[in-house]
PDB file of C-alpha atoms in Angstrom:
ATOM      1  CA  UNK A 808       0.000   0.000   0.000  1.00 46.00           C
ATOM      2  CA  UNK A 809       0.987   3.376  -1.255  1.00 50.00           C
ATOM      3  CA  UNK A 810      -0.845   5.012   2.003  1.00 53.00           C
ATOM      4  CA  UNK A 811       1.597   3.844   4.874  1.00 54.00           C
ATOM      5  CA  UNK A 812       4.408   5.168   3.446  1.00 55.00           C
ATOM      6  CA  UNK A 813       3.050   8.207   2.577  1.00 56.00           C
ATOM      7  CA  UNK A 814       1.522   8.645   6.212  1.00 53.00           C
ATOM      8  CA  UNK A 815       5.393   8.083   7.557  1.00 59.00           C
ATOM      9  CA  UNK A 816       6.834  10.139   5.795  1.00 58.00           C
ATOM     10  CA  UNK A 817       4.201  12.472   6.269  1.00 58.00           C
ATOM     11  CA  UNK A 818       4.781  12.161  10.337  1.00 60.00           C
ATOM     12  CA  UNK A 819       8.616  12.194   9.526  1.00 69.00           C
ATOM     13  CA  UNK A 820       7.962  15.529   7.990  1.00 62.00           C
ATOM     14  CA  UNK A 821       5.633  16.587  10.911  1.00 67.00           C
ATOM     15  CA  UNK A 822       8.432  15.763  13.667  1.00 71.00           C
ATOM     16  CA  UNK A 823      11.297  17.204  11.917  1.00 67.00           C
ATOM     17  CA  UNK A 824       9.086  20.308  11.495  1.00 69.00           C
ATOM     18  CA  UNK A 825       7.944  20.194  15.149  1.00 67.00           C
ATOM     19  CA  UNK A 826      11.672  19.628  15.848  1.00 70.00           C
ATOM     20  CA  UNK A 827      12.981  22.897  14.327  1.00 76.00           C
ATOM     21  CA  UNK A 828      10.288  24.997  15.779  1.00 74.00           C
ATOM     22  CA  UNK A 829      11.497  23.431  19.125  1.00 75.00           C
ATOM     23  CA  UNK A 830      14.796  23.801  18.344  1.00 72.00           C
ATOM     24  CA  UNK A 831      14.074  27.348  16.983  1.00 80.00           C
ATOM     25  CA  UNK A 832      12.324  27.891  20.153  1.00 82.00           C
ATOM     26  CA  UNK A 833      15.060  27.213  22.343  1.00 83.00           C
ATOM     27  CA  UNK A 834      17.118  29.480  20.222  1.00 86.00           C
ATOM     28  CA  UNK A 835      15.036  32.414  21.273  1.00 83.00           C
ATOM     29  CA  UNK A 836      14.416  31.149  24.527  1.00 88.00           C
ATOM     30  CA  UNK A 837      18.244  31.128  25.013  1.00 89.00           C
ATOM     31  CA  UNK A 838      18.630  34.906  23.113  1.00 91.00           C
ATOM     32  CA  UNK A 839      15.973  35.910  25.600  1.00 91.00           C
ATOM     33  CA  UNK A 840      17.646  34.613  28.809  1.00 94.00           C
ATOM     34  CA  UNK A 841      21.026  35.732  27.995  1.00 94.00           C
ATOM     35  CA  UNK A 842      19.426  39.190  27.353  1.00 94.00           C
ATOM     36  CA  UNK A 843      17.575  39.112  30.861  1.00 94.00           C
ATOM     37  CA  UNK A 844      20.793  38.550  32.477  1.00 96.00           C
ATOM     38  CA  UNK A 845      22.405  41.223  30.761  1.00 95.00           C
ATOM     39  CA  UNK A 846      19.675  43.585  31.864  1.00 95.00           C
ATOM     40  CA  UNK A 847      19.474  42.389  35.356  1.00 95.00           C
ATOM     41  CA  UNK A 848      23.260  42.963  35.556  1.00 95.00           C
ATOM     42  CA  UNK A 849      23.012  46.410  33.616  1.00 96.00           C
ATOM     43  CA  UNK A 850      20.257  47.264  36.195  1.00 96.00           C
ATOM     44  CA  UNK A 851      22.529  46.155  39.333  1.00 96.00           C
ATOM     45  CA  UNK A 852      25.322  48.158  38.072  1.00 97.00           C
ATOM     46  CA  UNK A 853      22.598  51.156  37.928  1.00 96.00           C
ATOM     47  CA  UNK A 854      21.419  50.730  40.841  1.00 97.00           C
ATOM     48  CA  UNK A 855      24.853  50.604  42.652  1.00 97.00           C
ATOM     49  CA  UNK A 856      25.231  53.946  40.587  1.00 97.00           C
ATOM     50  CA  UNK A 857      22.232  55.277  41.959  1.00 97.00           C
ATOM     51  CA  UNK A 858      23.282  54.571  45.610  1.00 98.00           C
ATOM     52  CA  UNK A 859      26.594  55.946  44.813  1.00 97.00           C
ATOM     53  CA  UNK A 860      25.335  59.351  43.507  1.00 97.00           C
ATOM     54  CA  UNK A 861      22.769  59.064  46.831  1.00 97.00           C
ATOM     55  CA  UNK A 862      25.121  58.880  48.677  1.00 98.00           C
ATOM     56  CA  UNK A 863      27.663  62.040  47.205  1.00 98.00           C
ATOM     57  CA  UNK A 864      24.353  64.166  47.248  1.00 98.00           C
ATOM     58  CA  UNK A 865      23.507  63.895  50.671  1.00 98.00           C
ATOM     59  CA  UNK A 866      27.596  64.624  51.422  1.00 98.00           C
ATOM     60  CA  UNK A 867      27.052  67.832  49.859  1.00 98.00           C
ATOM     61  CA  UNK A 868      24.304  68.831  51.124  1.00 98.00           C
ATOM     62  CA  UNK A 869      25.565  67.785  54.857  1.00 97.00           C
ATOM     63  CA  UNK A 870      28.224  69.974  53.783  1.00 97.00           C
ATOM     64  CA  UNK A 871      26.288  72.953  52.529  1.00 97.00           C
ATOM     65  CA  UNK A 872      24.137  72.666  56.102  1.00 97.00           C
ATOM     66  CA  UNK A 873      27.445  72.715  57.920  1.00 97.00           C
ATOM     67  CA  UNK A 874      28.325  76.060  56.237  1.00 97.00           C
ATOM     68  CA  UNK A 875      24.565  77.242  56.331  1.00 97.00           C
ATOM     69  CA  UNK A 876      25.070  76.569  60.067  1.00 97.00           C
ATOM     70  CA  UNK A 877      28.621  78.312  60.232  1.00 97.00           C
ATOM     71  CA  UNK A 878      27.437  81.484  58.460  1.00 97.00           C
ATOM     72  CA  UNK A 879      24.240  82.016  60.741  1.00 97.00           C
ATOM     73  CA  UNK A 880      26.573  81.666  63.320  1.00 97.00           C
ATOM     74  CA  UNK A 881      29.287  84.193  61.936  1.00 97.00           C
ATOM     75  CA  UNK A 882      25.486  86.716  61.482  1.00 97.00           C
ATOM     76  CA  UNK A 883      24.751  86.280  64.612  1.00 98.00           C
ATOM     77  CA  UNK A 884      27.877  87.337  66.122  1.00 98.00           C
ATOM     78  CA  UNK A 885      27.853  90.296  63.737  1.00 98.00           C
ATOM     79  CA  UNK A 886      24.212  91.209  64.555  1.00 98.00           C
ATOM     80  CA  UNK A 887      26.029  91.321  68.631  1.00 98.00           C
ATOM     81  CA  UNK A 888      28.591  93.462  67.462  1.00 98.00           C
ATOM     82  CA  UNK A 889      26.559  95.798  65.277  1.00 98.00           C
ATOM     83  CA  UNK A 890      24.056  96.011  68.386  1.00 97.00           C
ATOM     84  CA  UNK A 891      27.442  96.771  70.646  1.00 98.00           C
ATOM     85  CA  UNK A 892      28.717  99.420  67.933  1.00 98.00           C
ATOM     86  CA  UNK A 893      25.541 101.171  68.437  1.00 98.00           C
ATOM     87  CA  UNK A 894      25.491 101.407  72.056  1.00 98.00           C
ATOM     88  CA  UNK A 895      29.082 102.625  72.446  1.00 98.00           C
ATOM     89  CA  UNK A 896      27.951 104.992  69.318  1.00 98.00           C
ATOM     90  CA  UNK A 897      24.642 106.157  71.099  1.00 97.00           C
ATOM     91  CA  UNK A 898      26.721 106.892  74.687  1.00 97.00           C
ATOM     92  CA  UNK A 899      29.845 108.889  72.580  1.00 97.00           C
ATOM     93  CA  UNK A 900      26.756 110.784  70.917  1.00 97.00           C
ATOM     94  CA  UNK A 901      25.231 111.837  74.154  1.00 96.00           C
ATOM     95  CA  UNK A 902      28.903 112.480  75.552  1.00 96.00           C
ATOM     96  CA  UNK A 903      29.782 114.764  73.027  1.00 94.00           C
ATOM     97  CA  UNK A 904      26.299 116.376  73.579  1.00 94.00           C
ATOM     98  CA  UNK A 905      27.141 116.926  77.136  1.00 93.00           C
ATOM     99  CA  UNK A 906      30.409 118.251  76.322  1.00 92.00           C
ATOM    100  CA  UNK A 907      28.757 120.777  73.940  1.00 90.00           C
ATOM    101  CA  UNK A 908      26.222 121.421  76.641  1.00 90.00           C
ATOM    102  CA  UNK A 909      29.296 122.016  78.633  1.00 87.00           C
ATOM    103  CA  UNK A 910      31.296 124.548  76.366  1.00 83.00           C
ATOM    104  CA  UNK A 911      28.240 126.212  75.729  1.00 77.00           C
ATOM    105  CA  UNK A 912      27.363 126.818  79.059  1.00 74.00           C
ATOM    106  CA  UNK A 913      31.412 127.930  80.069  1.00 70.00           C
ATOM    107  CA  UNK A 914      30.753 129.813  76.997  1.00 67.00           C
ATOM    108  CA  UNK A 915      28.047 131.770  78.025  1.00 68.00           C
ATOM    109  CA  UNK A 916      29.639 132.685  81.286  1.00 64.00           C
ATOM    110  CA  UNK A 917      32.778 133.991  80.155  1.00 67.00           C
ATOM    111  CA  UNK A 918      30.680 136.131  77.839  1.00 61.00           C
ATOM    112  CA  UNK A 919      28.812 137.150  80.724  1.00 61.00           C
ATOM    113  CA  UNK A 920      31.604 138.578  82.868  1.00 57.00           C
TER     114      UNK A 920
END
């Protein structure tokens, strides 16, 4: 019979078929994996990055609080010594107005006599 041979090769054509979409299959399945472990390790190396850069930001700005801190400091003293500048300011003012008061007054007197 002409039929069983046909039907063999037929299924010998069907399973070498069947093979190479397997075996294409696993070709892809293989791309894809190698390709997941490249982007888990790309994303690793990122994130390692990431903590790096984290981790040089908050330096800086511990830094830049540090100097913050420092320079309210150094206004604050200032602001004391301004404050202390115009109290010795204020009591030579009212010195030199009693002086004037003074010489003004002696004034007066010698013109008197």
């Amino acid at each position: 019979m002409i039929i069983a041979p046909t039907v063999a090769a037929g299924f010998t054509l069907a399973t070498v078929i069947v093979h190479k979409r397997w075996a294409n299959r696993k070709q892809v399945l293989d791309h894809d994996h190698a390709l997941i472990q490249l982007l888990l390790a790309q994303n690793t190396k990122l994130a390692a990055d990431n903590q790096d850069l984290r981790d040089q930001l908050n330096a800086c700005w511990d830094a830049h609080r540090m100097t913050n801190e420092r320079h309210l400091s150094q206004v604050i003293e200032l602001q004391a010594e301004v404050s202390t500048l115009k109290h010795q300011i204020s009591e030579l003012q009212r010195q030199d107005a009693v002086k004037r008061q003074r010489n003004d007054d002696d004034d007066e007197v010698q013109d008197d006599s």
